Coordinates of C-alpha atoms in Angstrom, one line a residue:
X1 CA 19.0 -59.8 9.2
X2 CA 17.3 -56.8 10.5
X3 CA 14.4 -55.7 8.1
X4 CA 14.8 -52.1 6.6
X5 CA 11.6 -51.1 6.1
X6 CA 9.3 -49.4 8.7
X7 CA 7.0 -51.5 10.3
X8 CA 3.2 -51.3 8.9
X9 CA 1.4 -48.6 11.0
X10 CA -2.6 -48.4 11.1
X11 CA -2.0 -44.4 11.2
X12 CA -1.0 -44.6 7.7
X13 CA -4.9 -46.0 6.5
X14 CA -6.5 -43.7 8.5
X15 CA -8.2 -40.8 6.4
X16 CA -7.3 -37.3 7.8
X17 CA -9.3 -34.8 8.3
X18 CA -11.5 -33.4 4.9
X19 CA -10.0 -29.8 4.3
X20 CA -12.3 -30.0 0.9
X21 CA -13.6 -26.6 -0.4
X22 CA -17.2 -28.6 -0.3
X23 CA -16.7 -29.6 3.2
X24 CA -15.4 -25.9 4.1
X25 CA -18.3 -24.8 2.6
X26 CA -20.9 -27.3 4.6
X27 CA -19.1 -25.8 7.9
X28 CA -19.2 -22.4 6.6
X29 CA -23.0 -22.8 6.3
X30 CA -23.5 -24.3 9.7
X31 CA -23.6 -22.7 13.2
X32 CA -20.2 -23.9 14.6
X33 CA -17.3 -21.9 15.4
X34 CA -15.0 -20.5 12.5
X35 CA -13.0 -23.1 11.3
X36 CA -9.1 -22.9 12.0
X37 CA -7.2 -21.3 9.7
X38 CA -5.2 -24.5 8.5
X39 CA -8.9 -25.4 7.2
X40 CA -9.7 -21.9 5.9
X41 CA -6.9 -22.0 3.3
X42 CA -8.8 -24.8 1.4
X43 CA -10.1 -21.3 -0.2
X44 CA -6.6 -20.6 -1.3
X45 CA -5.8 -21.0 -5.0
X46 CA -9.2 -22.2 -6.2
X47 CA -9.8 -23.7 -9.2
X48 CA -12.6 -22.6 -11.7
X49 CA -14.2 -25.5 -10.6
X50 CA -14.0 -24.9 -6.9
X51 CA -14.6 -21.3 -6.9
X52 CA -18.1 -21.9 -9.1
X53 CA -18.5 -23.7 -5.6
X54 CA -17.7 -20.7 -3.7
X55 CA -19.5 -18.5 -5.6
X56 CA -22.8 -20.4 -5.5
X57 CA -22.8 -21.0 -1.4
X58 CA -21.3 -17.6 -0.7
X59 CA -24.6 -16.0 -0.5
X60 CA -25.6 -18.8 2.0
X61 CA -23.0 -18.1 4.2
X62 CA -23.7 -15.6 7.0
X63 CA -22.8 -12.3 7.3
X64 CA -20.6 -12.4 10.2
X65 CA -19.0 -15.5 9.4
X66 CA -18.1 -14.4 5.3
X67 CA -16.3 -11.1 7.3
X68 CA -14.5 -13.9 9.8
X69 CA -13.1 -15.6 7.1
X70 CA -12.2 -13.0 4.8
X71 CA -10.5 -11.3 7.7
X72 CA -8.7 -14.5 8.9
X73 CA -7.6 -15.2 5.1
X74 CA -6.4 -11.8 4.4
X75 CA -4.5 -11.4 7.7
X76 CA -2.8 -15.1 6.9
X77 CA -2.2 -14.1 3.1
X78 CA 0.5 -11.0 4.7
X79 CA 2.4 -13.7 6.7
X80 CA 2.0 -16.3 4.3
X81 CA 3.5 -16.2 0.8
X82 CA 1.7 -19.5 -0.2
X83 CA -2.1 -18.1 0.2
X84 CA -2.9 -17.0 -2.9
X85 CA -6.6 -15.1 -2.3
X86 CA -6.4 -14.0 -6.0
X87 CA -9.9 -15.4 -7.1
X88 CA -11.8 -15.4 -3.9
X89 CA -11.3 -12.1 -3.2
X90 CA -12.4 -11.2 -6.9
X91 CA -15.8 -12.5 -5.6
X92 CA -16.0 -10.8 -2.0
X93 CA -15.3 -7.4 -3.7
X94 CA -18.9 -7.7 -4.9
X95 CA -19.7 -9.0 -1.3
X96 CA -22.8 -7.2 0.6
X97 CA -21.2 -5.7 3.1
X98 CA -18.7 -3.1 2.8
X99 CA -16.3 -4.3 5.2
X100 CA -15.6 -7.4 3.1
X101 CA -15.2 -5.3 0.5
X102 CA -12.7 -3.6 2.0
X103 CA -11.0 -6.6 3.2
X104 CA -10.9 -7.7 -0.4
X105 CA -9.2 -4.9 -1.6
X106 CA -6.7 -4.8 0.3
X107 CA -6.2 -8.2 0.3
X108 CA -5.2 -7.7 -2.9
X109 CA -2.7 -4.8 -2.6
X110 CA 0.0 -6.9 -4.5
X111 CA -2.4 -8.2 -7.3
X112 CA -1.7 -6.1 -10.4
X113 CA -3.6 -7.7 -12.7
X114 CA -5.4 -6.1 -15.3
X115 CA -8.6 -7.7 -14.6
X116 CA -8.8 -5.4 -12.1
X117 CA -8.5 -2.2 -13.4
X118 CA -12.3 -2.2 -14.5
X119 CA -14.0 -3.5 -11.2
X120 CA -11.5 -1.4 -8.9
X121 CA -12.9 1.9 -11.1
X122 CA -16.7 0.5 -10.8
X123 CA -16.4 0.6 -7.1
X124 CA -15.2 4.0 -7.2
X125 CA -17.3 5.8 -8.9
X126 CA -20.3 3.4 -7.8
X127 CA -19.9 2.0 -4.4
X128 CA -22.5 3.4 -1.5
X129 CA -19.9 3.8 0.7
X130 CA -17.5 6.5 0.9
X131 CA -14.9 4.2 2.9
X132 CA -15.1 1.7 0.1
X133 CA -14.8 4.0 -2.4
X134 CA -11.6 5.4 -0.6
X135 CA -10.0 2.3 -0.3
X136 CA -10.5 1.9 -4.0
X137 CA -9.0 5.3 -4.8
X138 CA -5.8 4.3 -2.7
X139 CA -5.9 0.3 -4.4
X140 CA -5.7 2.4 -8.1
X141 CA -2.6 3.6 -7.1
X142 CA -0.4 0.7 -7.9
X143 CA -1.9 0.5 -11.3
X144 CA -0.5 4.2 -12.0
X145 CA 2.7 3.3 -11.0
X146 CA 2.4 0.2 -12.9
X147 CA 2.0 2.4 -16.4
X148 CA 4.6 4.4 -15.3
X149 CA 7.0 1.9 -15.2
X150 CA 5.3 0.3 -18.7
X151 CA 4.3 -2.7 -16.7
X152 CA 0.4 -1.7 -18.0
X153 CA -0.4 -0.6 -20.6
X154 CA -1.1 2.9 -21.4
X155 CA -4.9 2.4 -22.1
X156 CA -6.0 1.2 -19.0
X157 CA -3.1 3.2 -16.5
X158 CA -5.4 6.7 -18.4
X159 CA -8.4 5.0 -17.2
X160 CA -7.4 4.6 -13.7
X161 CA -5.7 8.1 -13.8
X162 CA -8.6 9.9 -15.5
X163 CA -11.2 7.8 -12.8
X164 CA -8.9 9.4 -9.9
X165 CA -8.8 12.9 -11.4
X166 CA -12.5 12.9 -11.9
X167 CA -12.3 12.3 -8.3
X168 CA -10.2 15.2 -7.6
X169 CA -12.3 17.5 -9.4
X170 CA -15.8 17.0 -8.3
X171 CA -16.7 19.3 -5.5
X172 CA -19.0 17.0 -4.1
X173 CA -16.5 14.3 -3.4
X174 CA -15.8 12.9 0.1
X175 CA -12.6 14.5 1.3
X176 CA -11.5 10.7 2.7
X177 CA -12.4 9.5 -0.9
X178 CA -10.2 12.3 -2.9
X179 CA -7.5 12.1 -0.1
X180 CA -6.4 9.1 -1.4
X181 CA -7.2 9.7 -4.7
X182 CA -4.7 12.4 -4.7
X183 CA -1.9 9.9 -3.1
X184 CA -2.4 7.4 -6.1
X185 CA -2.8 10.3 -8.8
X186 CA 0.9 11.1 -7.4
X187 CA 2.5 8.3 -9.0
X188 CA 2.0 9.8 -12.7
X189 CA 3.6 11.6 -14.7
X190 CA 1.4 13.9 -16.6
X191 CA 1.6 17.1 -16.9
X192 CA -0.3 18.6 -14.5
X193 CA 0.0 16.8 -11.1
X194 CA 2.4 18.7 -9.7
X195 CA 0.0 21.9 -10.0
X196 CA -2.5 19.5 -8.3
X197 CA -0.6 18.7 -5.0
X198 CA 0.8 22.4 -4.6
X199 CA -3.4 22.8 -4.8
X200 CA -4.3 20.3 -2.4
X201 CA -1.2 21.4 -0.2
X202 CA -2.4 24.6 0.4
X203 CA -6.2 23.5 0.6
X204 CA -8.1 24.3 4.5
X205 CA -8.0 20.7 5.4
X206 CA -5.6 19.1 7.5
X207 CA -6.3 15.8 5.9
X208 CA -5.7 17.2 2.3
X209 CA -2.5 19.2 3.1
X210 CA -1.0 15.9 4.9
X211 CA -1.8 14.3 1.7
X212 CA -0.1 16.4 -0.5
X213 CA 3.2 15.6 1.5
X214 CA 2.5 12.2 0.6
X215 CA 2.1 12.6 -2.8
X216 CA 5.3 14.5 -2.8
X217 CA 7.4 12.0 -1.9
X218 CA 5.3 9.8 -4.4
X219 CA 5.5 11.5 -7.7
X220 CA 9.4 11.5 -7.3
X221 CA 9.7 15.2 -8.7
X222 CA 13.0 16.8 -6.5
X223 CA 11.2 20.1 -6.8
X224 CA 9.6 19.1 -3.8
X225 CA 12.5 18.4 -1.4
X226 CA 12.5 22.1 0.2
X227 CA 8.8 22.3 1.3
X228 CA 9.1 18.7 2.7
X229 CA 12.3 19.3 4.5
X230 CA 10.4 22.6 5.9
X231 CA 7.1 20.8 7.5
X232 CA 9.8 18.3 9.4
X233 CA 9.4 21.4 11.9
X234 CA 5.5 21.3 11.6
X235 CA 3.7 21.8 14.7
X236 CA 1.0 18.7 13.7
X237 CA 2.5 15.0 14.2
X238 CA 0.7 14.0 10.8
X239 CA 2.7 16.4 8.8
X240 CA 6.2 15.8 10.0
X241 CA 5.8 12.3 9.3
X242 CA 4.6 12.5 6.2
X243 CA 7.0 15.0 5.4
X244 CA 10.0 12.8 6.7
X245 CA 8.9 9.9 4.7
X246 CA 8.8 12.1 1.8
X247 CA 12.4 13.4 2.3
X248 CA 13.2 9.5 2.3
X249 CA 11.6 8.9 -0.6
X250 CA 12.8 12.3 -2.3
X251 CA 16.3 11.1 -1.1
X252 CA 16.8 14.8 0.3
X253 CA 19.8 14.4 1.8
X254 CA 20.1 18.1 2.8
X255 CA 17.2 17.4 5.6
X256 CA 19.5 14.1 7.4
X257 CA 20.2 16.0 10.6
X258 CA 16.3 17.2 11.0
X259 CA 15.6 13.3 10.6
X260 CA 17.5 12.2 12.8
X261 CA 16.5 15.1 15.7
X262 CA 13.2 13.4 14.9
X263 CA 14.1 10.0 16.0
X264 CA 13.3 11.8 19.4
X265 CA 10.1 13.1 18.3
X266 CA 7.0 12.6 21.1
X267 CA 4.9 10.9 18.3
X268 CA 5.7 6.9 17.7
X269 CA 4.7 7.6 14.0
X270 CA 6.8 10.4 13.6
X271 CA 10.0 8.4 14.6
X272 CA 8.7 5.4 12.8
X273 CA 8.8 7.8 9.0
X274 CA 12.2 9.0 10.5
X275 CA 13.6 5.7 10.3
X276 CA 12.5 4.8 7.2
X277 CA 14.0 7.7 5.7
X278 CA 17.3 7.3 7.1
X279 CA 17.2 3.7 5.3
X280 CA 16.6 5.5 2.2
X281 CA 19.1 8.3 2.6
X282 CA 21.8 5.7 3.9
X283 CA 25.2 6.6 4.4
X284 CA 27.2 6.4 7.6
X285 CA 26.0 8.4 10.3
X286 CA 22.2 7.6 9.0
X287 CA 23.7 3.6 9.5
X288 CA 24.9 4.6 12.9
X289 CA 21.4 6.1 14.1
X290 CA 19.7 3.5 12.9
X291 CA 22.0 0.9 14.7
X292 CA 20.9 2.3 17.7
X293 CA 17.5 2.7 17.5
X294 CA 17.5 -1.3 15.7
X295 CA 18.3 -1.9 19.7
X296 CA 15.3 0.2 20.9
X297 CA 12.6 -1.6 23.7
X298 CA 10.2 -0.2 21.2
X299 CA 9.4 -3.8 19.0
X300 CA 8.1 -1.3 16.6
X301 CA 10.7 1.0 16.4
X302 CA 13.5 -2.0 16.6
X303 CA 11.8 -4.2 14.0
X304 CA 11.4 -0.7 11.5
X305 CA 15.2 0.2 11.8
X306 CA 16.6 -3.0 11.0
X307 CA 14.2 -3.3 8.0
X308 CA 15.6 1.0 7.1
X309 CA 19.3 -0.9 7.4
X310 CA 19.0 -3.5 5.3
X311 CA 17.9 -0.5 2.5
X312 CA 20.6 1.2 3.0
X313 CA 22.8 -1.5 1.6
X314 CA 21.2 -0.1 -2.1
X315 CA 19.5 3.3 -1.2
X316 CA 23.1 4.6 0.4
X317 CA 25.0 3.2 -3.1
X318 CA 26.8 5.9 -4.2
X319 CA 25.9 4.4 -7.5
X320 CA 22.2 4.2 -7.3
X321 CA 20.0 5.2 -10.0
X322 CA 18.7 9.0 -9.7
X323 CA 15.5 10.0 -9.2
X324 CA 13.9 10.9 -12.7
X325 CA 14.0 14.5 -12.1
X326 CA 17.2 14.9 -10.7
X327 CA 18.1 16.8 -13.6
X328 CA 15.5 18.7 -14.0
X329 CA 16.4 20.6 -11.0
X330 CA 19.4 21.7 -12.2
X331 CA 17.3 22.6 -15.3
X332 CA 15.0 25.2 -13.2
X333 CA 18.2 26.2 -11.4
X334 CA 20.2 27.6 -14.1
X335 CA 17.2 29.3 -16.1
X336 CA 16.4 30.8 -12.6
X337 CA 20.1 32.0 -12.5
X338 CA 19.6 33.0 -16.2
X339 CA 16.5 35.1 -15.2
X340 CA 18.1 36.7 -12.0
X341 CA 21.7 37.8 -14.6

């Protein structure tokens, strides 16, 4: 009778390799080569007990190694579902240097938790480092749209908004710093934000104007489809694709053959934005375009339009929900019509 069960195996006793926080630590500390990253994820999902650990040998560790690390962790966290960075990178956004800092925070670009409301409008206003700070102004974004959509609530989505508008109206503010201030003030709804962008669009900065097509598209207002659908034919690169992603996100359906004239645009970011607004216009001959550029030797440009195509299947629904201002459109149309009788 033949015995069922696998034979004994001395493999089986043998301890594996420690992939401890302590022991990550302990090599963290030394001189060797940055561990692998199979190792590095011992820092993922830490307990309160293992990230008192962390927080008391973080200071030991060096300065080029913490960036390594928070680098490598970040980077495996976008291709990996299962990292969760949540509580380390809590810690390195007080980190010395301001590259882990930035790391940090946008390591944590799908973290809406309140918790963070407070530190993210500390580094703002505080932070010695205008890239720092600018990378904060764009993380408070998320947390506008978040009260928007009453997924925050309304206390602390005013304090991010009123951080970002304080921003906006200091004169001595860093133009990168209120740039993307005024992308993530674009997501509310307050009175008064559409009179900001047609501000910032007009402003002698190139960097400011190209912003305020962004926010545009952002703040979801249909007001806004004309002067986007107009700088498609902008002589600068940076404006026709922001203004083509805003017709995609402002659904302007009007602007779907300058679009697609742009998927032969000299500029690789240009035809990039195109393609994401076909996916968000949809329809048949937007599916048809993007069918052939999903074949394109550009990886880029191949790998963009067969994400744009798989959005068509609910942004070309005939059935889709409306923009929130839809109607007021027709609003401003008839009393214009009213005013012109």
């Amino acid at each position: 009778m033949t015995n069922s069960v696998a034979p004994y195996s001395n493999a089986q006793t043998q301890p594996g390799p420690d992939h401890s926080v302590e022991a990550l630590l302990n090599q963290l500390r030394g001189n060797d080569e940055l561990p692998p990253t199979q190792e590095l994820v011992a820092l993922s999902d830490l307990s309160l007990a293992d990230l008192r650990r962390v927080r008391e040998a973080w200071s030991k560790i060096s300065d080029a190694r913490r960036l390594q690390a928070v680098h490598t962790l970040v980077e495996e966290s976008f291709a990996n579902l299962h990292v969760q960075l949540g509580r380390l990178l809590r810690l390195a956004l007080t980190d010395p240097l301001p590259d882990v800092r930035i790391l940090a925070i946008s390591g944590l670009w799908e973290d809406r938790e309140a918790d963070l409301v407070g530190p993210l409008i500390h580094i703002l206003n505080n932070d010695p480092y205008d890239t720092v700070r600018a990378a904060a102004a764009q993380a408070l974004g998320a947390f506008v749209l978040a009260g928007e959509l009453d997924e925050l609530s309304p206390a602390l989505a005013m304090r991010a908004e009123d951080a970002l508008l304080a921003v906006l109206h200091a004169d001595t503010e860093p133009l990168n710093v209120q740039v993307n201030a005024l992308e993530s003030i674009a997501f509310s709804g307050e009175t008064g934000i559409r009179e900001l962008i047609e501000d910032c669009y007009y402003s002698p900065f190139d960097e400011m104007q190209v912003a305020s097509l962004r926010a545009m598209g952002r703040s979801a207002d249909v007001r806004w489809r004309s002067t986007a659908q107009t700088e498609l034919d902008s002589p600068e690169p940076e404006m026709r694709a922001a203004a083509a992603r805003a017709c995609g996100e402002l659904e302007a359906s009007d602007a779907l053959e300058n679009l697609i004239a742009l998927l032969s645009d000299d500029s690789k970011p240009v035809r990039l934005a195109a393609i994401f607004a076909l996916g968000r216009l949809g329809g048949r001959q937007a599916k048809e375009m993007l069918n052939t550029m999903s074949d394109s030797d550009d990886a880029d440009e191949a790998k963009a339009a067969a994400v744009a195509l798989e959005e068509t299947l609910f942004y070309g629904d005939t059935q889709r929900v409306q923009l929130l201002d839809e109607s007021q459109e027709n609003w401003e149309d008839e009393a214009d019509d009213w005013e012109a009788w």
